[in-house]
Amino acid sequence: MSGRRLPFRPQLVVFDKDGTLIDFNYQWGSFTEILSKRLHSDGSLKTDVSQALFDAFGYCAATKKVISGGAVTDTPMPMLRQIAFNVLITKGNMLPDDAEVLLTNCWQPPDPIQTSLPLADIRKLFEWLRTLHIKVAINTTDSRDATTETMKFLGVLDLIDLMFCGDDALPSKPAPDSCLFLCSSLQVTPENTIMVGDTVADMRMSHAANLGLAIGVAGGSTSSDTLLKEADIVVSSVERLYFLLDLWCSEVHSVNSVNCVNGFNQVNGTIAK
């Protein structure tokens, strides 16, 4: 992204949810392990498919972390369920009807409250954005019900202008449709919109929608090295938005003009903390 100009005043920040606002591994790592235990404790599965399930979801049981770019990072729940269904048939040697019964009995999405570990003071961040007259949107592959409950738990539902969720009727990430929908609905041009997320799909969606800036959050479900190849800027936490938006709301800047500022260092045209 070297040399990319940023002649805009941000009017909308679109946040991914898992891995950006809340801890990804805490929620989806535990979900994957619990699902595996339920499938095997039922008694109808005669073959151990734990490793096959972990591989298919992109989860490492040894490190208890989601693998960068794994299916669980940005796959809508219905598609993730289909992946588990395919594992039961191909690796568990189950008939489709039996696999469906087992999965129906065992499939339970992550608890949107018990597994939500915030990565920052989200309400303080969103309230601060309001003081800058910047709108806030959520773009997630998780379901609307789960997302709504999580935002209520974080105490920020009243500060969100609009949400796009995985069960809404538009193509999911990395297709640009959802971001363009959010921009259009909130009457903000894509060029004046910032995407903040922790996955390659978030960054590619941002670029496909021609958003003004794609900020990658390290430490989520994607490695920093991978994010550096896709994002305009990589930060260690969403809390770094305080610094970045103070910078860009005060005057127009170029990514290339910001070098070694307040703990940031330029790396191949992308800024990393």
PDB file of C-alpha atoms in Angstrom:
ATOM      1  CA  MET A   1       0.000   0.000   0.000  1.00  0.00           C
ATOM      2  CA  SER A   2       3.072   2.239  -0.209  1.00  0.00           C
ATOM      3  CA  GLY A   3       2.406   5.797  -1.297  1.00  0.00           C
ATOM      4  CA  ARG A   4      -1.321   5.617  -0.718  1.00  0.00           C
ATOM      5  CA  ARG A   5      -2.738   9.082  -0.001  1.00  0.00           C
ATOM      6  CA  LEU A   6      -5.258   9.697   2.749  1.00  0.00           C
ATOM      7  CA  PRO A   7      -6.896  13.030   1.840  1.00  0.00           C
ATOM      8  CA  PHE A   8     -10.036  12.473   3.883  1.00  0.00           C
ATOM      9  CA  ARG A   9     -11.686  13.144   7.197  1.00  0.00           C
ATOM     10  CA  PRO A  10     -13.079   9.881   8.588  1.00  0.00           C
ATOM     11  CA  GLN A  11     -16.865   9.933   8.911  1.00  0.00           C
ATOM     12  CA  LEU A  12     -17.462   6.234   9.553  1.00  0.00           C
ATOM     13  CA  VAL A  13     -15.461   3.465  11.224  1.00  0.00           C
ATOM     14  CA  VAL A  14     -16.547  -0.096  10.480  1.00  0.00           C
ATOM     15  CA  PHE A  15     -15.403  -2.627  13.074  1.00  0.00           C
ATOM     16  CA  ASP A  16     -15.121  -6.359  12.778  1.00  0.00           C
ATOM     17  CA  LYS A  17     -16.223  -8.038  16.014  1.00  0.00           C
ATOM     18  CA  ASP A  18     -14.273 -11.192  16.908  1.00  0.00           C
ATOM     19  CA  GLY A  19     -10.540 -10.656  17.176  1.00  0.00           C
ATOM     20  CA  THR A  20     -10.956  -6.903  16.907  1.00  0.00           C
ATOM     21  CA  LEU A  21     -13.285  -5.916  19.738  1.00  0.00           C
ATOM     22  CA  ILE A  22     -13.294  -9.213  21.651  1.00  0.00           C
ATOM     23  CA  ASP A  23     -10.693 -11.968  22.059  1.00  0.00           C
ATOM     24  CA  PHE A  24     -10.963 -14.376  19.133  1.00  0.00           C
ATOM     25  CA  ASN A  25      -9.199 -17.397  20.605  1.00  0.00           C
ATOM     26  CA  TYR A  26     -11.118 -17.182  23.862  1.00  0.00           C
ATOM     27  CA  GLN A  27     -14.418 -17.411  21.999  1.00  0.00           C
ATOM     28  CA  TRP A  28     -13.779 -19.604  18.972  1.00  0.00           C
ATOM     29  CA  GLY A  29     -11.051 -21.828  20.356  1.00  0.00           C
ATOM     30  CA  SER A  30     -13.303 -22.895  23.198  1.00  0.00           C
ATOM     31  CA  PHE A  31     -16.226 -23.292  20.782  1.00  0.00           C
ATOM     32  CA  THR A  32     -14.204 -25.700  18.604  1.00  0.00           C
ATOM     33  CA  GLU A  33     -13.006 -27.802  21.534  1.00  0.00           C
ATOM     34  CA  ILE A  34     -16.460 -27.969  23.135  1.00  0.00           C
ATOM     35  CA  LEU A  35     -18.047 -29.005  19.835  1.00  0.00           C
ATOM     36  CA  SER A  36     -15.518 -31.819  19.453  1.00  0.00           C
ATOM     37  CA  LYS A  37     -16.219 -33.083  22.984  1.00  0.00           C
ATOM     38  CA  ARG A  38     -19.971 -33.047  22.398  1.00  0.00           C
ATOM     39  CA  LEU A  39     -19.690 -34.940  19.132  1.00  0.00           C
ATOM     40  CA  HIS A  40     -17.608 -37.690  20.734  1.00  0.00           C
ATOM     41  CA  SER A  41     -19.569 -37.960  23.974  1.00  0.00           C
ATOM     42  CA  ASP A  42     -22.834 -38.649  22.142  1.00  0.00           C
ATOM     43  CA  GLY A  43     -21.872 -42.279  21.477  1.00  0.00           C
ATOM     44  CA  SER A  44     -23.006 -42.461  17.855  1.00  0.00           C
ATOM     45  CA  LEU A  45     -19.635 -41.412  16.468  1.00  0.00           C
ATOM     46  CA  LYS A  46     -17.372 -44.461  16.348  1.00  0.00           C
ATOM     47  CA  THR A  47     -14.303 -42.787  14.859  1.00  0.00           C
ATOM     48  CA  ASP A  48     -12.240 -40.053  16.498  1.00  0.00           C
ATOM     49  CA  VAL A  49     -12.519 -37.018  14.238  1.00  0.00           C
ATOM     50  CA  SER A  50     -11.103 -34.451  16.670  1.00  0.00           C
ATOM     51  CA  GLN A  51      -7.991 -33.681  14.653  1.00  0.00           C
ATOM     52  CA  ALA A  52      -9.904 -33.660  11.387  1.00  0.00           C
ATOM     53  CA  LEU A  53     -12.389 -31.195  12.861  1.00  0.00           C
ATOM     54  CA  PHE A  54      -9.600 -28.991  14.236  1.00  0.00           C
ATOM     55  CA  ASP A  55      -7.834 -29.038  10.855  1.00  0.00           C
ATOM     56  CA  ALA A  56     -11.033 -28.211   8.996  1.00  0.00           C
ATOM     57  CA  PHE A  57     -11.833 -25.316  11.330  1.00  0.00           C
ATOM     58  CA  GLY A  58      -8.243 -24.094  11.451  1.00  0.00           C
ATOM     59  CA  TYR A  59      -7.572 -24.628  15.142  1.00  0.00           C
ATOM     60  CA  CYS A  60      -4.414 -25.830  16.901  1.00  0.00           C
ATOM     61  CA  ALA A  61      -5.233 -27.746  20.079  1.00  0.00           C
ATOM     62  CA  ALA A  62      -1.597 -27.736  21.201  1.00  0.00           C
ATOM     63  CA  THR A  63      -1.361 -23.944  21.336  1.00  0.00           C
ATOM     64  CA  LYS A  64      -5.111 -23.432  21.872  1.00  0.00           C
ATOM     65  CA  LYS A  65      -5.108 -20.841  19.126  1.00  0.00           C
ATOM     66  CA  VAL A  66      -6.939 -20.411  15.864  1.00  0.00           C
ATOM     67  CA  ILE A  67      -4.620 -20.799  12.879  1.00  0.00           C
ATOM     68  CA  SER A  68      -4.143 -17.681  10.777  1.00  0.00           C
ATOM     69  CA  GLY A  69      -6.507 -17.840   7.813  1.00  0.00           C
ATOM     70  CA  GLY A  70      -8.405 -20.853   9.165  1.00  0.00           C
ATOM     71  CA  ALA A  71     -12.047 -21.402   8.293  1.00  0.00           C
ATOM     72  CA  VAL A  72     -13.279 -20.353  11.713  1.00  0.00           C
ATOM     73  CA  THR A  73     -11.774 -16.875  11.282  1.00  0.00           C
ATOM     74  CA  ASP A  74     -14.282 -15.515   8.774  1.00  0.00           C
ATOM     75  CA  THR A  75     -16.778 -18.227   7.860  1.00  0.00           C
ATOM     76  CA  PRO A  76     -20.490 -17.572   8.562  1.00  0.00           C
ATOM     77  CA  MET A  77     -22.027 -19.997  11.054  1.00  0.00           C
ATOM     78  CA  PRO A  78     -24.186 -21.931   8.528  1.00  0.00           C
ATOM     79  CA  MET A  79     -21.103 -22.608   6.393  1.00  0.00           C
ATOM     80  CA  LEU A  80     -19.045 -23.551   9.445  1.00  0.00           C
ATOM     81  CA  ARG A  81     -21.738 -26.032  10.404  1.00  0.00           C
ATOM     82  CA  GLN A  82     -21.552 -27.489   6.904  1.00  0.00           C
ATOM     83  CA  ILE A  83     -17.804 -27.968   7.318  1.00  0.00           C
ATOM     84  CA  ALA A  84     -18.413 -29.941  10.519  1.00  0.00           C
ATOM     85  CA  PHE A  85     -21.110 -31.967   8.736  1.00  0.00           C
ATOM     86  CA  ASN A  86     -18.645 -32.853   5.947  1.00  0.00           C
ATOM     87  CA  VAL A  87     -16.046 -33.971   8.522  1.00  0.00           C
ATOM     88  CA  LEU A  88     -18.546 -36.348  10.135  1.00  0.00           C
ATOM     89  CA  ILE A  89     -19.269 -37.947   6.765  1.00  0.00           C
ATOM     90  CA  THR A  90     -15.789 -38.068   5.244  1.00  0.00           C
ATOM     91  CA  LYS A  91     -13.731 -38.753   8.386  1.00  0.00           C
ATOM     92  CA  GLY A  92     -16.308 -40.183  10.754  1.00  0.00           C
ATOM     93  CA  ASN A  93     -17.804 -42.554   8.182  1.00  0.00           C
ATOM     94  CA  MET A  94     -21.323 -41.498   9.115  1.00  0.00           C
ATOM     95  CA  LEU A  95     -24.377 -41.575   6.887  1.00  0.00           C
ATOM     96  CA  PRO A  96     -25.712 -38.087   6.056  1.00  0.00           C
ATOM     97  CA  ASP A  97     -28.921 -38.576   8.068  1.00  0.00           C
ATOM     98  CA  ASP A  98     -26.993 -39.802  11.110  1.00  0.00           C
ATOM     99  CA  ALA A  99     -24.496 -36.967  10.817  1.00  0.00           C
ATOM    100  CA  GLU A 100     -27.296 -34.427  10.681  1.00  0.00           C
ATOM    101  CA  VAL A 101     -28.951 -35.828  13.792  1.00  0.00           C
ATOM    102  CA  LEU A 102     -25.655 -35.824  15.698  1.00  0.00           C
ATOM    103  CA  LEU A 103     -24.799 -32.297  14.627  1.00  0.00           C
ATOM    104  CA  THR A 104     -28.272 -31.035  15.489  1.00  0.00           C
ATOM    105  CA  ASN A 105     -27.859 -32.436  18.989  1.00  0.00           C
ATOM    106  CA  CYS A 106     -24.351 -31.086  19.475  1.00  0.00           C
ATOM    107  CA  TRP A 107     -24.153 -27.804  17.573  1.00  0.00           C
ATOM    108  CA  GLN A 108     -24.338 -24.813  19.856  1.00  0.00           C
ATOM    109  CA  PRO A 109     -22.872 -21.428  18.859  1.00  0.00           C
ATOM    110  CA  PRO A 110     -20.562 -19.682  21.342  1.00  0.00           C
ATOM    111  CA  ASP A 111     -22.331 -17.992  24.210  1.00  0.00           C
ATOM    112  CA  PRO A 112     -22.301 -14.301  23.148  1.00  0.00           C
ATOM    113  CA  ILE A 113     -21.769 -13.184  26.736  1.00  0.00           C
ATOM    114  CA  GLN A 114     -19.778 -15.887  28.536  1.00  0.00           C
ATOM    115  CA  THR A 115     -17.177 -16.118  25.749  1.00  0.00           C
ATOM    116  CA  SER A 116     -16.895 -12.373  25.045  1.00  0.00           C
ATOM    117  CA  LEU A 117     -13.644 -11.014  26.453  1.00  0.00           C
ATOM    118  CA  PRO A 118     -13.255  -7.343  25.411  1.00  0.00           C
ATOM    119  CA  LEU A 119      -9.855  -6.288  24.118  1.00  0.00           C
ATOM    120  CA  ALA A 120     -10.274  -2.668  25.196  1.00  0.00           C
ATOM    121  CA  ASP A 121     -12.753  -0.310  26.827  1.00  0.00           C
ATOM    122  CA  ILE A 122     -15.090  -0.471  23.845  1.00  0.00           C
ATOM    123  CA  ARG A 123     -17.696   1.939  25.184  1.00  0.00           C
ATOM    124  CA  LYS A 124     -15.063   4.574  25.894  1.00  0.00           C
ATOM    125  CA  LEU A 125     -13.734   4.156  22.332  1.00  0.00           C
ATOM    126  CA  PHE A 126     -17.151   4.416  20.695  1.00  0.00           C
ATOM    127  CA  GLU A 127     -18.123   7.417  22.829  1.00  0.00           C
ATOM    128  CA  TRP A 128     -14.891   9.109  21.802  1.00  0.00           C
ATOM    129  CA  LEU A 129     -15.700   8.506  18.136  1.00  0.00           C
ATOM    130  CA  ARG A 130     -19.066  10.159  18.728  1.00  0.00           C
ATOM    131  CA  THR A 131     -17.301  13.282  20.026  1.00  0.00           C
ATOM    132  CA  LEU A 132     -15.477  13.414  16.671  1.00  0.00           C
ATOM    133  CA  HIS A 133     -18.827  13.076  14.843  1.00  0.00           C
ATOM    134  CA  ILE A 134     -17.700   9.737  13.419  1.00  0.00           C
ATOM    135  CA  LYS A 135     -20.326   7.058  12.924  1.00  0.00           C
ATOM    136  CA  VAL A 136     -19.793   3.479  14.099  1.00  0.00           C
ATOM    137  CA  ALA A 137     -20.795   0.264  12.310  1.00  0.00           C
ATOM    138  CA  ILE A 138     -20.186  -3.440  12.926  1.00  0.00           C
ATOM    139  CA  ASN A 139     -19.433  -5.892  10.117  1.00  0.00           C
ATOM    140  CA  THR A 140     -19.220  -9.513  11.261  1.00  0.00           C
ATOM    141  CA  THR A 141     -19.794 -13.020   9.943  1.00  0.00           C
ATOM    142  CA  ASP A 142     -21.439 -13.945  13.246  1.00  0.00           C
ATOM    143  CA  SER A 143     -25.241 -14.064  13.499  1.00  0.00           C
ATOM    144  CA  ARG A 144     -27.322 -10.981  14.240  1.00  0.00           C
ATOM    145  CA  ASP A 145     -28.768 -12.425  17.436  1.00  0.00           C
ATOM    146  CA  ALA A 146     -25.324 -13.288  18.833  1.00  0.00           C
ATOM    147  CA  THR A 147     -23.855  -9.970  17.732  1.00  0.00           C
ATOM    148  CA  THR A 148     -26.674  -8.005  19.314  1.00  0.00           C
ATOM    149  CA  GLU A 149     -26.250  -9.847  22.601  1.00  0.00           C
ATOM    150  CA  THR A 150     -22.501  -9.248  22.570  1.00  0.00           C
ATOM    151  CA  MET A 151     -22.918  -5.535  21.896  1.00  0.00           C
ATOM    152  CA  LYS A 152     -25.436  -5.325  24.745  1.00  0.00           C
ATOM    153  CA  PHE A 153     -22.962  -7.095  27.026  1.00  0.00           C
ATOM    154  CA  LEU A 154     -20.213  -4.663  26.027  1.00  0.00           C
ATOM    155  CA  GLY A 155     -22.610  -1.800  26.736  1.00  0.00           C
ATOM    156  CA  VAL A 156     -22.291  -0.255  23.281  1.00  0.00           C
ATOM    157  CA  LEU A 157     -25.446  -1.194  21.383  1.00  0.00           C
ATOM    158  CA  ASP A 158     -26.777   2.350  21.751  1.00  0.00           C
ATOM    159  CA  LEU A 159     -23.583   3.751  20.213  1.00  0.00           C
ATOM    160  CA  ILE A 160     -23.715   1.667  17.027  1.00  0.00           C
ATOM    161  CA  ASP A 161     -25.324   3.270  13.995  1.00  0.00           C
ATOM    162  CA  LEU A 162     -25.708   0.067  11.954  1.00  0.00           C
ATOM    163  CA  MET A 163     -24.650  -3.585  11.928  1.00  0.00           C
ATOM    164  CA  PHE A 164     -24.144  -6.069   9.108  1.00  0.00           C
ATOM    165  CA  CYS A 165     -24.129  -9.713  10.249  1.00  0.00           C
ATOM    166  CA  GLY A 166     -23.414 -13.112   8.760  1.00  0.00           C
ATOM    167  CA  ASP A 167     -27.057 -14.066   8.355  1.00  0.00           C
ATOM    168  CA  ASP A 168     -27.970 -10.904   6.447  1.00  0.00           C
ATOM    169  CA  ALA A 169     -28.815 -11.274   2.771  1.00  0.00           C
ATOM    170  CA  LEU A 170     -25.594 -10.107   1.133  1.00  0.00           C
ATOM    171  CA  PRO A 171     -22.333 -11.844   0.199  1.00  0.00           C
ATOM    172  CA  SER A 172     -19.967 -12.032   3.178  1.00  0.00           C
ATOM    173  CA  LYS A 173     -16.330 -11.001   3.450  1.00  0.00           C
ATOM    174  CA  PRO A 174     -14.173 -10.468   1.457  1.00  0.00           C
ATOM    175  CA  ALA A 175     -16.885  -9.339  -0.986  1.00  0.00           C
ATOM    176  CA  PRO A 176     -17.352  -5.549  -0.749  1.00  0.00           C
ATOM    177  CA  ASP A 177     -21.176  -5.663  -0.716  1.00  0.00           C
ATOM    178  CA  SER A 178     -21.626  -5.444   3.055  1.00  0.00           C
ATOM    179  CA  CYS A 179     -19.307  -2.467   3.451  1.00  0.00           C
ATOM    180  CA  LEU A 180     -20.916  -0.657   0.542  1.00  0.00           C
ATOM    181  CA  PHE A 181     -24.316  -1.325   2.111  1.00  0.00           C
ATOM    182  CA  LEU A 182     -23.186   0.188   5.404  1.00  0.00           C
ATOM    183  CA  CYS A 183     -21.750   3.255   3.672  1.00  0.00           C
ATOM    184  CA  SER A 184     -24.848   3.792   1.561  1.00  0.00           C
ATOM    185  CA  SER A 185     -27.245   3.310   4.468  1.00  0.00           C
ATOM    186  CA  LEU A 186     -25.324   5.750   6.664  1.00  0.00           C
ATOM    187  CA  GLN A 187     -24.814   8.214   3.798  1.00  0.00           C
ATOM    188  CA  VAL A 188     -21.038   8.164   4.011  1.00  0.00           C
ATOM    189  CA  THR A 189     -18.821   7.763   0.965  1.00  0.00           C
ATOM    190  CA  PRO A 190     -16.500   4.729   0.973  1.00  0.00           C
ATOM    191  CA  GLU A 191     -13.531   7.087   0.662  1.00  0.00           C
ATOM    192  CA  ASN A 192     -14.398   8.590   4.056  1.00  0.00           C
ATOM    193  CA  THR A 193     -14.751   5.215   5.745  1.00  0.00           C
ATOM    194  CA  ILE A 194     -12.220   3.214   7.769  1.00  0.00           C
ATOM    195  CA  MET A 195     -12.308  -0.568   8.177  1.00  0.00           C
ATOM    196  CA  VAL A 196     -10.823  -2.031  11.362  1.00  0.00           C
ATOM    197  CA  GLY A 197     -10.428  -5.815  11.479  1.00  0.00           C
ATOM    198  CA  ASP A 198      -8.091  -8.691  12.262  1.00  0.00           C
ATOM    199  CA  THR A 199      -8.377 -10.891   9.161  1.00  0.00           C
ATOM    200  CA  VAL A 200      -7.215 -10.885   5.565  1.00  0.00           C
ATOM    201  CA  ALA A 201     -10.876 -11.002   4.541  1.00  0.00           C
ATOM    202  CA  ASP A 202     -11.491  -7.737   6.419  1.00  0.00           C
ATOM    203  CA  MET A 203      -8.631  -6.035   4.609  1.00  0.00           C
ATOM    204  CA  ARG A 204      -9.537  -7.367   1.169  1.00  0.00           C
ATOM    205  CA  MET A 205     -13.151  -6.372   1.665  1.00  0.00           C
ATOM    206  CA  SER A 206     -12.007  -2.871   2.539  1.00  0.00           C
ATOM    207  CA  HIS A 207      -9.869  -2.570  -0.579  1.00  0.00           C
ATOM    208  CA  ALA A 208     -12.567  -4.075  -2.809  1.00  0.00           C
ATOM    209  CA  ALA A 209     -15.009  -1.461  -1.503  1.00  0.00           C
ATOM    210  CA  ASN A 210     -12.402   1.288  -2.018  1.00  0.00           C
ATOM    211  CA  LEU A 211     -12.606   2.403   1.591  1.00  0.00           C
ATOM    212  CA  GLY A 212     -10.335   5.203   2.707  1.00  0.00           C
ATOM    213  CA  LEU A 213      -8.231   3.096   5.053  1.00  0.00           C
ATOM    214  CA  ALA A 214      -7.835  -0.542   6.084  1.00  0.00           C
ATOM    215  CA  ILE A 215      -6.483  -0.962   9.625  1.00  0.00           C
ATOM    216  CA  GLY A 216      -5.410  -4.425  10.692  1.00  0.00           C
ATOM    217  CA  VAL A 217      -5.454  -5.364  14.376  1.00  0.00           C
ATOM    218  CA  ALA A 218      -2.652  -7.748  15.304  1.00  0.00           C
ATOM    219  CA  GLY A 219      -3.110 -10.450  17.896  1.00  0.00           C
ATOM    220  CA  GLY A 220      -6.506 -11.585  16.664  1.00  0.00           C
ATOM    221  CA  SER A 221      -6.893 -14.554  14.335  1.00  0.00           C
ATOM    222  CA  THR A 222      -4.267 -13.480  11.786  1.00  0.00           C
ATOM    223  CA  SER A 223      -0.522 -13.134  12.158  1.00  0.00           C
ATOM    224  CA  SER A 224       1.075  -9.707  12.004  1.00  0.00           C
ATOM    225  CA  ASP A 225       3.226 -10.764   9.059  1.00  0.00           C
ATOM    226  CA  THR A 226       0.148 -11.730   7.072  1.00  0.00           C
ATOM    227  CA  LEU A 227      -1.717  -8.553   7.997  1.00  0.00           C
ATOM    228  CA  LEU A 228       1.264  -6.421   6.965  1.00  0.00           C
ATOM    229  CA  LYS A 229       0.833  -7.676   3.414  1.00  0.00           C
ATOM    230  CA  GLU A 230      -2.844  -6.709   3.252  1.00  0.00           C
ATOM    231  CA  ALA A 231      -3.503  -3.730   5.524  1.00  0.00           C
ATOM    232  CA  ASP A 232      -2.645  -0.064   5.079  1.00  0.00           C
ATOM    233  CA  ILE A 233      -1.755   0.049   8.763  1.00  0.00           C
ATOM    234  CA  VAL A 234      -1.332  -2.632  11.428  1.00  0.00           C
ATOM    235  CA  VAL A 235      -1.840  -1.771  15.100  1.00  0.00           C
ATOM    236  CA  SER A 236      -1.477  -3.802  18.260  1.00  0.00           C
ATOM    237  CA  SER A 237      -4.941  -2.931  19.582  1.00  0.00           C
ATOM    238  CA  VAL A 238      -8.074  -0.991  18.666  1.00  0.00           C
ATOM    239  CA  GLU A 239      -7.004   1.430  21.380  1.00  0.00           C
ATOM    240  CA  ARG A 240      -4.376   2.747  18.940  1.00  0.00           C
ATOM    241  CA  LEU A 241      -7.265   4.396  17.063  1.00  0.00           C
ATOM    242  CA  TYR A 242      -7.068   7.220  19.583  1.00  0.00           C
ATOM    243  CA  PHE A 243      -3.660   8.162  18.231  1.00  0.00           C
ATOM    244  CA  LEU A 244      -4.411   7.517  14.577  1.00  0.00           C
ATOM    245  CA  LEU A 245      -7.662   9.449  14.410  1.00  0.00           C
ATOM    246  CA  ASP A 246      -6.229  12.354  16.359  1.00  0.00           C
ATOM    247  CA  LEU A 247      -3.557  12.412  13.682  1.00  0.00           C
ATOM    248  CA  TRP A 248      -5.866  12.283  10.670  1.00  0.00           C
ATOM    249  CA  CYS A 249      -8.693  14.397  12.030  1.00  0.00           C
ATOM    250  CA  SER A 250      -6.290  17.281  12.604  1.00  0.00           C
ATOM    251  CA  GLU A 251      -4.940  17.448   9.057  1.00  0.00           C
ATOM    252  CA  VAL A 252      -4.536  15.463   5.825  1.00  0.00           C
ATOM    253  CA  HIS A 253      -1.644  12.997   5.914  1.00  0.00           C
ATOM    254  CA  SER A 254       0.085  10.553   3.638  1.00  0.00           C
ATOM    255  CA  VAL A 255       0.960   7.095   4.923  1.00  0.00           C
ATOM    256  CA  ASN A 256       4.477   7.661   3.631  1.00  0.00           C
ATOM    257  CA  SER A 257       4.791  10.930   5.563  1.00  0.00           C
ATOM    258  CA  VAL A 258       4.207   9.211   8.888  1.00  0.00           C
ATOM    259  CA  ASN A 259       7.490   7.660   9.937  1.00  0.00           C
ATOM    260  CA  CYS A 260       8.543   6.653  13.441  1.00  0.00           C
ATOM    261  CA  VAL A 261       5.733   8.705  15.002  1.00  0.00           C
ATOM    262  CA  ASN A 262       4.783   7.952  18.616  1.00  0.00           C
ATOM    263  CA  GLY A 263       5.979   4.354  18.547  1.00  0.00           C
ATOM    264  CA  PHE A 264       5.034   3.573  14.937  1.00  0.00           C
ATOM    265  CA  ASN A 265       7.591   2.490  12.358  1.00  0.00           C
ATOM    266  CA  GLN A 266       7.110   2.302   8.627  1.00  0.00           C
ATOM    267  CA  VAL A 267       7.615  -1.143   7.097  1.00  0.00           C
ATOM    268  CA  ASN A 268       7.316  -1.472   3.318  1.00  0.00           C
ATOM    269  CA  GLY A 269       4.743   1.303   3.143  1.00  0.00           C
ATOM    270  CA  THR A 270       2.670  -0.105   5.971  1.00  0.00           C
ATOM    271  CA  ILE A 271       2.819   1.227   9.506  1.00  0.00           C
ATOM    272  CA  ALA A 272       3.224  -1.254  12.329  1.00  0.00           C
ATOM    273  CA  LYS A 273       3.494  -0.720  16.054  1.00  0.00           C
TER     274      LYS A 273
END
